[in-house]
Short mmCIF file of C-alpha atoms in Angstrom, two decimals:
data_model
loop_
_atom_site.label_atom_id
_atom_site.label_comp_id
_atom_site.label_asym_id
_atom_site.label_seq_id
_atom_site.Cartn_x
_atom_site.Cartn_y
_atom_site.Cartn_z
CA UNK A 1 128.61 -49.19 -27.99
CA UNK A 2 127.30 -52.31 -29.71
CA UNK A 3 123.97 -52.96 -28.28
CA UNK A 4 121.73 -56.07 -28.21
CA UNK A 5 118.05 -56.09 -29.10
CA UNK A 6 116.29 -59.09 -27.56
CA UNK A 7 119.84 -60.91 -27.63
CA UNK A 8 120.54 -60.06 -31.24
CA UNK A 9 123.46 -57.70 -31.72
CA UNK A 10 123.19 -54.46 -33.62
CA UNK A 11 125.73 -54.00 -36.30
CA UNK A 12 127.42 -50.49 -36.96
CA UNK A 13 128.44 -49.81 -40.50
CA UNK A 14 130.28 -46.73 -41.75
CA UNK A 15 130.52 -46.20 -45.44
CA UNK A 16 133.00 -44.12 -46.96
CA UNK A 17 131.39 -41.09 -48.87
CA UNK A 18 132.68 -39.44 -51.99
CA UNK A 19 130.34 -37.05 -53.64
CA UNK A 20 131.19 -38.73 -57.00
CA UNK A 21 130.01 -42.04 -55.79
CA UNK A 22 126.74 -41.10 -54.04
CA UNK A 23 124.68 -43.58 -55.99
CA UNK A 24 127.19 -46.21 -54.95
CA UNK A 25 126.85 -45.31 -51.37
CA UNK A 26 122.99 -45.64 -51.59
CA UNK A 27 123.12 -49.04 -53.33
CA UNK A 28 125.47 -50.47 -50.92
CA UNK A 29 123.29 -49.26 -48.01
CA UNK A 30 120.45 -50.87 -49.55
CA UNK A 31 122.22 -54.17 -50.11
CA UNK A 32 123.31 -54.39 -46.58
CA UNK A 33 119.67 -54.05 -45.30
CA UNK A 34 118.31 -56.39 -47.98
CA UNK A 35 120.43 -59.36 -46.83
CA UNK A 36 120.72 -58.51 -42.91
CA UNK A 37 118.92 -60.72 -40.35
CA UNK A 38 119.95 -58.43 -37.40
CA UNK A 39 119.56 -54.71 -36.93
CA UNK A 40 122.06 -52.57 -38.78
CA UNK A 41 122.89 -48.99 -38.14
CA UNK A 42 124.60 -47.38 -41.19
CA UNK A 43 126.31 -44.06 -41.28
CA UNK A 44 128.56 -42.32 -43.77
CA UNK A 45 132.07 -40.82 -43.30
CA UNK A 46 131.54 -37.57 -44.94
CA UNK A 47 134.28 -34.72 -44.87
CA UNK A 48 131.33 -32.05 -44.90
CA UNK A 49 130.45 -33.43 -41.37
CA UNK A 50 134.01 -33.49 -40.03
CA UNK A 51 134.95 -29.83 -40.48
CA UNK A 52 137.15 -28.78 -37.83
CA UNK A 53 137.97 -32.54 -36.76
CA UNK A 54 139.48 -33.80 -40.12
CA UNK A 55 141.84 -31.13 -41.30
CA UNK A 56 144.30 -33.15 -43.54
CA UNK A 57 145.27 -31.71 -46.97
CA UNK A 58 144.34 -33.79 -49.86
CA UNK A 59 147.04 -36.18 -51.05
CA UNK A 60 147.68 -36.31 -54.92
CA UNK A 61 147.76 -40.04 -54.56
CA UNK A 62 144.38 -40.48 -52.90
CA UNK A 63 141.57 -41.36 -55.19
CA UNK A 64 138.56 -40.77 -52.93
CA UNK A 65 137.58 -38.30 -50.21
CA UNK A 66 137.52 -41.00 -47.63
CA UNK A 67 141.06 -42.36 -48.32
CA UNK A 68 142.30 -41.30 -44.78
CA UNK A 69 139.18 -40.25 -43.00
CA UNK A 70 138.08 -43.85 -42.72
CA UNK A 71 140.52 -44.11 -39.90
CA UNK A 72 138.33 -41.91 -37.79
CA UNK A 73 135.82 -44.70 -37.37
CA UNK A 74 136.85 -45.62 -33.83
CA UNK A 75 136.77 -41.91 -32.88
CA UNK A 76 133.19 -41.60 -34.36
CA UNK A 77 132.04 -44.70 -32.50
CA UNK A 78 133.50 -43.19 -29.16
CA UNK A 79 136.05 -45.88 -29.00
CA UNK A 80 133.51 -48.41 -27.63
CA UNK A 81 132.22 -51.44 -29.22
CA UNK A 82 132.72 -52.69 -32.78
CA UNK A 83 132.32 -50.88 -36.08
CA UNK A 84 132.74 -51.92 -39.70
CA UNK A 85 134.12 -49.48 -42.21
CA UNK A 86 133.72 -50.23 -45.86
CA UNK A 87 134.61 -48.51 -49.00
CA UNK A 88 131.52 -46.88 -51.18
CA UNK A 89 132.40 -49.01 -54.28
CA UNK A 90 131.09 -52.28 -53.07
CA UNK A 91 127.95 -54.45 -53.12
CA UNK A 92 126.87 -56.63 -50.14
CA UNK A 93 125.59 -60.13 -51.15
CA UNK A 94 125.74 -61.68 -47.70
CA UNK A 95 124.19 -61.41 -44.29
CA UNK A 96 126.02 -59.00 -42.00
CA UNK A 97 125.21 -61.13 -39.17
CA UNK A 98 127.70 -63.76 -40.40
CA UNK A 99 130.42 -61.19 -40.49
CA UNK A 100 129.41 -59.80 -37.07
CA UNK A 101 129.73 -63.31 -35.56
CA UNK A 102 133.44 -63.33 -36.54
CA UNK A 103 134.39 -60.50 -34.12
CA UNK A 104 137.48 -61.57 -32.12
CA UNK A 105 138.08 -59.68 -28.88
CA UNK A 106 141.75 -60.52 -28.90
CA UNK A 107 142.27 -58.48 -32.16
CA UNK A 108 142.13 -54.69 -32.62
CA UNK A 109 141.07 -55.09 -36.37
CA UNK A 110 140.08 -57.62 -38.70
CA UNK A 111 140.59 -57.48 -42.41
CA UNK A 112 140.84 -59.47 -45.48
CA UNK A 113 144.51 -59.87 -46.05
CA UNK A 114 144.85 -59.51 -49.83
CA UNK A 115 148.21 -60.15 -51.55
CA UNK A 116 147.15 -57.37 -54.32
CA UNK A 117 150.06 -56.55 -56.45
CA UNK A 118 149.40 -53.90 -58.98
CA UNK A 119 151.18 -51.60 -61.24
CA UNK A 120 151.37 -47.84 -60.91
CA UNK A 121 148.90 -46.18 -63.26
CA UNK A 122 145.29 -45.01 -63.51
CA UNK A 123 141.94 -46.57 -62.59
CA UNK A 124 138.37 -45.09 -62.73
CA UNK A 125 137.89 -41.52 -63.73
CA UNK A 126 141.65 -41.04 -64.31
CA UNK A 127 142.24 -41.65 -60.52
CA UNK A 128 145.83 -42.85 -59.43
CA UNK A 129 146.53 -46.43 -58.98
CA UNK A 130 149.23 -46.66 -56.32
CA UNK A 131 151.00 -49.94 -55.48
CA UNK A 132 151.91 -50.62 -51.85
CA UNK A 133 152.16 -53.46 -49.39
CA UNK A 134 148.81 -54.57 -47.73
CA UNK A 135 147.00 -52.77 -50.50
CA UNK A 136 143.24 -52.98 -49.96
CA UNK A 137 143.39 -54.34 -46.41
CA UNK A 138 141.88 -51.09 -45.11
CA UNK A 139 138.80 -51.16 -47.67
CA UNK A 140 136.90 -53.40 -45.33
CA UNK A 141 137.86 -53.05 -41.55
CA UNK A 142 136.21 -54.61 -38.61
CA UNK A 143 137.27 -52.21 -35.88
CA UNK A 144 137.51 -53.29 -32.25
CA UNK A 145 137.17 -49.74 -31.30
CA UNK A 146 138.48 -49.61 -27.67
CA UNK A 147 141.70 -51.05 -28.87
CA UNK A 148 142.11 -48.48 -31.56
CA UNK A 149 142.68 -45.49 -29.34
CA UNK A 150 145.73 -44.54 -31.30
CA UNK A 151 143.57 -43.33 -34.07
CA UNK A 152 142.84 -39.89 -32.71
CA UNK A 153 142.03 -37.05 -35.07
CA UNK A 154 145.50 -35.65 -34.38
CA UNK A 155 147.03 -38.77 -35.55
CA UNK A 156 144.81 -39.38 -38.55
CA UNK A 157 145.58 -35.69 -39.60
CA UNK A 158 149.37 -36.06 -39.53
CA UNK A 159 150.30 -39.79 -40.06
CA UNK A 160 151.66 -40.83 -43.40
CA UNK A 161 149.45 -42.83 -45.66
CA UNK A 162 151.43 -45.88 -45.27
CA UNK A 163 151.30 -45.64 -41.49
CA UNK A 164 147.60 -45.71 -41.76
CA UNK A 165 146.73 -48.16 -44.49
CA UNK A 166 149.46 -50.68 -43.61
CA UNK A 167 148.28 -50.63 -39.92
CA UNK A 168 151.70 -49.61 -38.60
CA UNK A 169 149.85 -48.09 -35.59
CA UNK A 170 149.23 -51.69 -34.40
CA UNK A 171 151.39 -54.76 -33.71
CA UNK A 172 150.91 -57.40 -36.52
CA UNK A 173 149.62 -59.88 -33.91
CA UNK A 174 146.74 -57.44 -33.37
CA UNK A 175 145.49 -57.59 -37.02
CA UNK A 176 143.14 -60.42 -37.42
CA UNK A 177 141.91 -62.12 -40.56
CA UNK A 178 138.51 -62.03 -42.29
CA UNK A 179 137.41 -64.79 -44.82
CA UNK A 180 138.26 -63.59 -48.32
CA UNK A 181 134.70 -63.77 -49.60
CA UNK A 182 134.15 -60.53 -47.57
CA UNK A 183 136.08 -58.45 -49.86
CA UNK A 184 136.31 -59.90 -53.39
CA UNK A 185 138.22 -57.66 -55.80
CA UNK A 186 136.15 -57.34 -58.91
CA UNK A 187 138.45 -57.49 -62.15
CA UNK A 188 141.42 -58.44 -60.14
CA UNK A 189 140.67 -61.96 -58.79
CA UNK A 190 138.17 -64.84 -59.72
CA UNK A 191 134.73 -64.28 -58.34
CA UNK A 192 133.89 -67.17 -55.98
CA UNK A 193 130.31 -68.56 -55.81
CA UNK A 194 130.19 -67.72 -52.13
CA UNK A 195 131.12 -63.95 -52.47
CA UNK A 196 129.77 -61.99 -49.63
CA UNK A 197 131.02 -58.46 -50.76
CA UNK A 198 132.01 -57.54 -54.24
CA UNK A 199 134.59 -54.75 -54.26
CA UNK A 200 134.68 -52.71 -57.64
CA UNK A 201 138.11 -51.48 -56.81
CA UNK A 202 138.86 -50.60 -60.39
CA UNK A 203 135.73 -48.76 -60.87
CA UNK A 204 131.97 -49.63 -60.98
CA UNK A 205 129.13 -49.09 -63.58
CA UNK A 206 128.14 -45.86 -61.83
CA UNK A 207 130.89 -44.29 -63.72
CA UNK A 208 130.48 -44.05 -67.41
CA UNK A 209 134.15 -45.29 -68.23
CA UNK A 210 133.53 -48.64 -66.06
CA UNK A 211 130.24 -49.82 -67.57
CA UNK A 212 131.82 -52.89 -68.91
CA UNK A 213 133.55 -53.77 -65.75
CA UNK A 214 132.98 -57.48 -64.64
CA UNK A 215 129.92 -58.02 -62.40
CA UNK A 216 128.36 -54.67 -63.50
CA UNK A 217 125.12 -56.44 -64.26
CA UNK A 218 124.85 -57.53 -60.57
CA UNK A 219 125.24 -54.04 -59.37
CA UNK A 220 122.81 -52.53 -61.97
CA UNK A 221 120.21 -55.11 -60.77
CA UNK A 222 120.68 -53.91 -57.17
CA UNK A 223 120.12 -50.43 -58.13
CA UNK A 224 117.06 -51.31 -60.04
CA UNK A 225 115.72 -53.30 -57.09
CA UNK A 226 115.78 -49.90 -55.28
CA UNK A 227 113.35 -48.41 -57.75
CA UNK A 228 110.50 -50.94 -57.80
CA UNK A 229 107.32 -49.09 -58.33
CA UNK A 230 104.54 -48.96 -55.56
CA UNK A 231 101.82 -51.49 -56.10
CA UNK A 232 98.63 -49.68 -55.08
CA UNK A 233 95.96 -51.59 -53.24
CA UNK A 234 92.84 -52.22 -55.11
CA UNK A 235 90.37 -49.25 -54.85
CA UNK A 236 87.11 -49.83 -52.79
CA UNK A 237 85.37 -47.91 -55.71
CA UNK A 238 86.75 -50.29 -58.22
CA UNK A 239 85.50 -53.43 -56.23
CA UNK A 240 82.00 -51.87 -56.07
CA UNK A 241 81.80 -50.89 -59.69
CA UNK A 242 82.69 -54.49 -60.70
CA UNK A 243 80.16 -56.05 -58.28
CA UNK A 244 77.20 -57.86 -59.97
CA UNK A 245 73.85 -55.99 -60.05
CA UNK A 246 71.49 -56.92 -57.19
CA UNK A 247 68.73 -59.34 -58.00
CA UNK A 248 65.26 -57.85 -58.92
CA UNK A 249 62.70 -58.89 -56.40
CA UNK A 250 59.02 -58.93 -57.55
CA UNK A 251 56.48 -57.04 -55.55
CA UNK A 252 54.08 -60.09 -56.00
CA UNK A 253 56.58 -62.60 -54.83
#
């Protein structure tokens, strides 16, 4: 359930986890918190925590561990309230309060409706690049969980990839739209000045073969910001040592 604290909503975010992108998950988590003006609960969709629930065999066309397990987010949320799923290979530049304010109760999901036409081939780490309609729609999904009860573990384990990623489990009228700045495809489209989420869909600088990807410096700066050294408070002994000597008082004075 989505709670309010003193009138402010609590945003729930689930990040797809892949063991090869652990540093990306951590940087994305920190970037959400750094820009948020409302409380944010952030979890991960991890296969090692879904044993016995997620039983699907790995598909040769999937490029990450969370390619299909992302659709368990409504189940993880108890089919209550709202929850955001987001791929690991992203960087948040905006305030999630702005995204949370876009929730539309008349919709089951809300996504950025990309028209991303790619050619079949390879992307980061030699992973397959697979073209299909509505590609990347499922990389940022705002779920209205109580309207997504079709996404049972049984269905997620057995549905085809296209049934899931093309949202065939919904009527088209139930698929709402998010502004495009909430899922900007780096290396695929121009980067708008008002970008809220950068999506390194072709690979990000946490991979050695993607160090020269556009906007890499921005991600590297975000990682560096997580490692600021602690600034120790001044020592009381230092302040005493630097104090001037007390005045000499004459006994005859």
